[in-house]
Amino acid sequence: MPGTVFLGGDGVTLNTIRPDDYAFVEEQHNDPSNRRQAGISLPWHETDVAELVEERDDVVVFLVCRDGVAVGTVLLSGLDSQASRAEIGYIIHPEYHGEGYATEVADLCLEHAFDDRGLHKVWAQVVEGNEASKRVLEKLGFQQEGTLREHEYANGERVDVSYYGLLSSER
C-alpha cells in the first residue's frame, strides 16, 4: 500500500514510499525494457531501494500512483542547495508505458522542485535511443544542453548520453 499522497495531478499522485513498496521499485528498475531505456547496467535490490529512500540526504523519491496503484517512480537526485539544482529521473512500470504518465509525473516533480524547494535548475540525462523520454522533457520545456559521446556502458555497448536542462525562469 503506497504511503501518503504528497502531490496530486489529474491522473496520478506522488506518494511517499514505504518498505512494502520496495519490491515494486526493484521490479520496475530491473525490467529489461526499462533498463535498456534508462541505461541501467547493474541490478537493483530492495536494499538499494531502502538506502535510496531512507539514507540519502541528496535524494527525494516518490512512488507514482494511479487510483492508489503504483505505476512508477520519480526522483530528484544530487540535490545541491548551494548550487540550487537537482537531476530529475522517472521510470514508469512497463505495464503502464504509453499512457502519458511520465509527462504528468515529471511535471508534478518539477512543481515540487521549483515551487516547494525553490531550485534554480533541474537537469536530466537521457540515454541515446530513449526518444520517449526526450519527448517528455521537450514537452515540459527542457532544452538540450549537450551530448557526451559513448559516456555510459549499457546493454553491452557504449552509448551517448544527452543532457537537458530547465531553469525556473523558463517554467
mmCIF file of C-alpha atoms in Angstrom:
data_model
loop_
_atom_site.group_PDB
_atom_site.id
_atom_site.type_symbol
_atom_site.label_atom_id
_atom_site.label_comp_id
_atom_site.label_asym_id
_atom_site.label_seq_id
_atom_site.Cartn_x
_atom_site.Cartn_y
_atom_site.Cartn_z
ATOM 1 C CA MET A 1 0.000 0.000 0.000
ATOM 2 C CA PRO A 2 1.514 3.344 -1.046
ATOM 3 C CA GLY A 3 2.368 5.968 1.519
ATOM 4 C CA THR A 4 0.792 9.377 1.966
ATOM 5 C CA VAL A 5 -0.098 11.472 -1.083
ATOM 6 C CA PHE A 6 2.453 14.282 -1.382
ATOM 7 C CA LEU A 7 1.280 15.921 -4.629
ATOM 8 C CA GLY A 8 -1.690 15.192 -6.830
ATOM 9 C CA GLY A 9 -2.341 15.685 -10.517
ATOM 10 C CA ASP A 10 -5.189 14.898 -12.882
ATOM 11 C CA GLY A 11 -4.313 11.234 -13.368
ATOM 12 C CA VAL A 12 -1.566 10.418 -10.856
ATOM 13 C CA THR A 13 -0.313 11.201 -7.380
ATOM 14 C CA LEU A 14 3.190 11.360 -5.961
ATOM 15 C CA ASN A 15 3.234 9.322 -2.765
ATOM 16 C CA THR A 16 5.808 8.630 -0.106
ATOM 17 C CA ILE A 17 7.448 5.222 -0.380
ATOM 18 C CA ARG A 18 7.034 2.631 2.353
ATOM 19 C CA PRO A 19 9.103 -0.530 2.872
ATOM 20 C CA ASP A 20 6.334 -2.697 1.390
ATOM 21 C CA ASP A 21 6.733 -0.684 -1.875
ATOM 22 C CA TYR A 22 10.425 -1.597 -2.238
ATOM 23 C CA ALA A 23 9.708 -4.819 -4.159
ATOM 24 C CA PHE A 24 7.717 -2.887 -6.785
ATOM 25 C CA VAL A 25 10.544 -0.346 -7.206
ATOM 26 C CA GLU A 26 13.092 -3.153 -7.527
ATOM 27 C CA GLU A 27 10.939 -4.959 -10.109
ATOM 28 C CA GLN A 28 10.386 -1.922 -12.336
ATOM 29 C CA HIS A 29 14.071 -0.930 -12.266
ATOM 30 C CA ASN A 30 15.180 -4.452 -13.155
ATOM 31 C CA ASP A 31 12.709 -4.869 -16.006
ATOM 32 C CA PRO A 32 14.744 -5.379 -19.213
ATOM 33 C CA SER A 33 12.864 -2.739 -21.237
ATOM 34 C CA ASN A 34 13.278 -0.108 -18.501
ATOM 35 C CA ARG A 35 16.947 -0.986 -18.055
ATOM 36 C CA ARG A 36 17.538 -0.519 -21.787
ATOM 37 C CA GLN A 37 15.696 2.812 -21.916
ATOM 38 C CA ALA A 38 17.292 4.216 -18.760
ATOM 39 C CA GLY A 39 20.759 2.808 -19.327
ATOM 40 C CA ILE A 40 20.688 0.893 -16.029
ATOM 41 C CA SER A 41 23.557 -1.585 -16.137
ATOM 42 C CA LEU A 42 23.528 -3.021 -12.609
ATOM 43 C CA PRO A 43 20.694 -4.921 -10.942
ATOM 44 C CA TRP A 44 18.746 -3.267 -8.152
ATOM 45 C CA HIS A 45 17.832 -4.994 -4.906
ATOM 46 C CA GLU A 46 15.370 -3.999 -2.204
ATOM 47 C CA THR A 47 18.362 -2.982 -0.061
ATOM 48 C CA ASP A 48 19.363 -0.464 -2.763
ATOM 49 C CA VAL A 49 15.852 0.972 -2.723
ATOM 50 C CA ALA A 50 15.889 1.167 1.083
ATOM 51 C CA GLU A 51 19.198 3.048 1.014
ATOM 52 C CA LEU A 52 17.897 5.463 -1.601
ATOM 53 C CA VAL A 53 14.689 6.186 0.314
ATOM 54 C CA GLU A 54 15.923 6.070 3.903
ATOM 55 C CA GLU A 55 19.567 7.137 3.939
ATOM 56 C CA ARG A 56 20.330 9.572 1.140
ATOM 57 C CA ASP A 57 20.002 13.252 2.025
ATOM 58 C CA ASP A 58 20.586 14.363 -1.565
ATOM 59 C CA VAL A 59 17.621 12.409 -2.981
ATOM 60 C CA VAL A 60 13.857 12.697 -2.745
ATOM 61 C CA VAL A 61 11.941 9.845 -4.350
ATOM 62 C CA PHE A 62 8.211 9.355 -4.821
ATOM 63 C CA LEU A 63 6.031 6.413 -5.724
ATOM 64 C CA VAL A 64 3.788 7.329 -8.659
ATOM 65 C CA CYS A 65 0.237 6.056 -8.221
ATOM 66 C CA ARG A 66 -2.953 5.999 -10.235
ATOM 67 C CA ASP A 67 -6.053 5.366 -8.142
ATOM 68 C CA GLY A 68 -3.850 4.084 -5.314
ATOM 69 C CA VAL A 69 -1.976 1.598 -7.541
ATOM 70 C CA ALA A 70 1.771 2.036 -8.074
ATOM 71 C CA VAL A 71 2.698 2.735 -11.716
ATOM 72 C CA GLY A 72 6.239 4.107 -11.377
ATOM 73 C CA THR A 73 8.720 6.279 -9.522
ATOM 74 C CA VAL A 74 10.121 9.770 -9.901
ATOM 75 C CA LEU A 75 13.024 11.349 -8.081
ATOM 76 C CA LEU A 76 15.167 14.395 -7.663
ATOM 77 C CA SER A 77 18.771 13.367 -7.047
ATOM 78 C CA GLY A 78 22.004 15.188 -6.491
ATOM 79 C CA LEU A 79 20.041 17.870 -4.637
ATOM 80 C CA ASP A 80 22.512 20.696 -4.201
ATOM 81 C CA SER A 81 21.135 23.579 -2.137
ATOM 82 C CA GLN A 82 24.206 25.752 -2.689
ATOM 83 C CA ALA A 83 24.047 25.440 -6.496
ATOM 84 C CA SER A 84 20.227 25.273 -6.318
ATOM 85 C CA ARG A 85 19.873 22.366 -8.729
ATOM 86 C CA ALA A 86 18.932 18.694 -8.964
ATOM 87 C CA GLU A 87 18.595 15.942 -11.536
ATOM 88 C CA ILE A 88 15.153 14.546 -12.337
ATOM 89 C CA GLY A 89 14.593 10.906 -13.186
ATOM 90 C CA TYR A 90 11.441 8.905 -13.766
ATOM 91 C CA ILE A 91 10.616 5.299 -14.527
ATOM 92 C CA ILE A 92 7.177 4.006 -15.350
ATOM 93 C CA HIS A 93 6.446 0.301 -14.964
ATOM 94 C CA PRO A 94 6.303 -1.303 -18.458
ATOM 95 C CA GLU A 95 2.688 -2.333 -17.904
ATOM 96 C CA TYR A 96 1.800 1.394 -17.945
ATOM 97 C CA HIS A 97 4.057 2.638 -20.769
ATOM 98 C CA GLY A 98 2.454 4.846 -23.396
ATOM 99 C CA GLU A 99 -0.323 6.168 -21.166
ATOM 100 C CA GLY A 100 1.144 9.657 -20.654
ATOM 101 C CA TYR A 101 2.132 9.166 -17.037
ATOM 102 C CA ALA A 102 5.789 10.192 -17.452
ATOM 103 C CA THR A 103 4.922 13.722 -18.573
ATOM 104 C CA GLU A 104 2.452 14.320 -15.742
ATOM 105 C CA VAL A 105 4.803 12.765 -13.190
ATOM 106 C CA ALA A 106 7.760 14.860 -14.307
ATOM 107 C CA ASP A 107 5.593 17.988 -14.301
ATOM 108 C CA LEU A 108 4.480 17.332 -10.711
ATOM 109 C CA CYS A 109 8.067 16.705 -9.650
ATOM 110 C CA LEU A 110 9.107 19.990 -11.287
ATOM 111 C CA GLU A 111 6.378 21.741 -9.318
ATOM 112 C CA HIS A 112 7.969 20.386 -6.145
ATOM 113 C CA ALA A 113 11.483 21.281 -7.303
ATOM 114 C CA PHE A 114 10.761 24.855 -8.304
ATOM 115 C CA ASP A 115 7.809 25.876 -6.113
ATOM 116 C CA ASP A 116 8.475 23.975 -2.884
ATOM 117 C CA ARG A 117 12.268 23.699 -2.915
ATOM 118 C CA GLY A 118 13.000 26.928 -4.776
ATOM 119 C CA LEU A 119 15.554 25.328 -7.080
ATOM 120 C CA HIS A 120 17.051 27.375 -9.899
ATOM 121 C CA LYS A 121 17.662 24.493 -12.302
ATOM 122 C CA VAL A 122 16.558 20.927 -12.896
ATOM 123 C CA TRP A 123 18.516 18.798 -15.330
ATOM 124 C CA ALA A 124 18.133 15.340 -16.829
ATOM 125 C CA GLN A 125 20.177 12.844 -18.776
ATOM 126 C CA VAL A 126 18.793 10.610 -21.491
ATOM 127 C CA VAL A 127 20.482 7.574 -22.988
ATOM 128 C CA GLU A 128 20.606 7.705 -26.780
ATOM 129 C CA GLY A 129 17.658 5.858 -28.263
ATOM 130 C CA ASN A 130 15.205 6.779 -25.495
ATOM 131 C CA GLU A 131 13.079 9.011 -27.709
ATOM 132 C CA ALA A 132 10.059 8.809 -25.388
ATOM 133 C CA SER A 133 11.997 10.404 -22.539
ATOM 134 C CA LYS A 134 13.378 13.095 -24.824
ATOM 135 C CA ARG A 135 9.804 13.956 -25.891
ATOM 136 C CA VAL A 136 8.707 14.186 -22.242
ATOM 137 C CA LEU A 137 11.484 16.632 -21.421
ATOM 138 C CA GLU A 138 10.976 18.740 -24.542
ATOM 139 C CA LYS A 139 7.219 18.887 -23.910
ATOM 140 C CA LEU A 140 7.981 20.308 -20.445
ATOM 141 C CA GLY A 141 10.306 22.986 -21.839
ATOM 142 C CA PHE A 142 13.715 21.425 -21.242
ATOM 143 C CA GLN A 143 16.495 22.431 -23.613
ATOM 144 C CA GLN A 144 19.136 20.011 -24.828
ATOM 145 C CA GLU A 145 22.428 21.307 -23.458
ATOM 146 C CA GLY A 146 24.821 18.797 -24.930
ATOM 147 C CA THR A 147 25.718 15.205 -25.631
ATOM 148 C CA LEU A 148 28.518 13.199 -24.098
ATOM 149 C CA ARG A 149 29.695 10.649 -26.623
ATOM 150 C CA GLU A 150 29.901 6.997 -25.536
ATOM 151 C CA HIS A 151 29.521 8.232 -21.971
ATOM 152 C CA GLU A 152 27.765 5.212 -20.457
ATOM 153 C CA TYR A 153 28.094 1.476 -20.795
ATOM 154 C CA ALA A 154 24.631 -0.031 -21.016
ATOM 155 C CA ASN A 155 23.177 -3.157 -22.531
ATOM 156 C CA GLY A 156 26.594 -4.374 -23.562
ATOM 157 C CA GLU A 157 27.609 -1.284 -25.523
ATOM 158 C CA ARG A 158 28.881 2.263 -25.171
ATOM 159 C CA VAL A 159 26.069 4.792 -25.593
ATOM 160 C CA ASP A 160 25.820 8.540 -25.916
ATOM 161 C CA VAL A 161 24.037 10.500 -23.206
ATOM 162 C CA SER A 162 22.185 13.736 -23.915
ATOM 163 C CA TYR A 163 21.855 16.322 -21.167
ATOM 164 C CA TYR A 164 18.800 18.545 -20.802
ATOM 165 C CA GLY A 165 18.171 21.499 -18.525
ATOM 166 C CA LEU A 166 15.260 23.640 -17.378
ATOM 167 C CA LEU A 167 15.647 26.891 -15.449
ATOM 168 C CA SER A 168 13.000 28.059 -13.003
ATOM 169 C CA SER A 169 12.524 31.210 -15.128
ATOM 170 C CA GLU A 170 11.586 29.009 -18.128
ATOM 171 C CA ARG A 171 8.765 27.223 -16.332
#
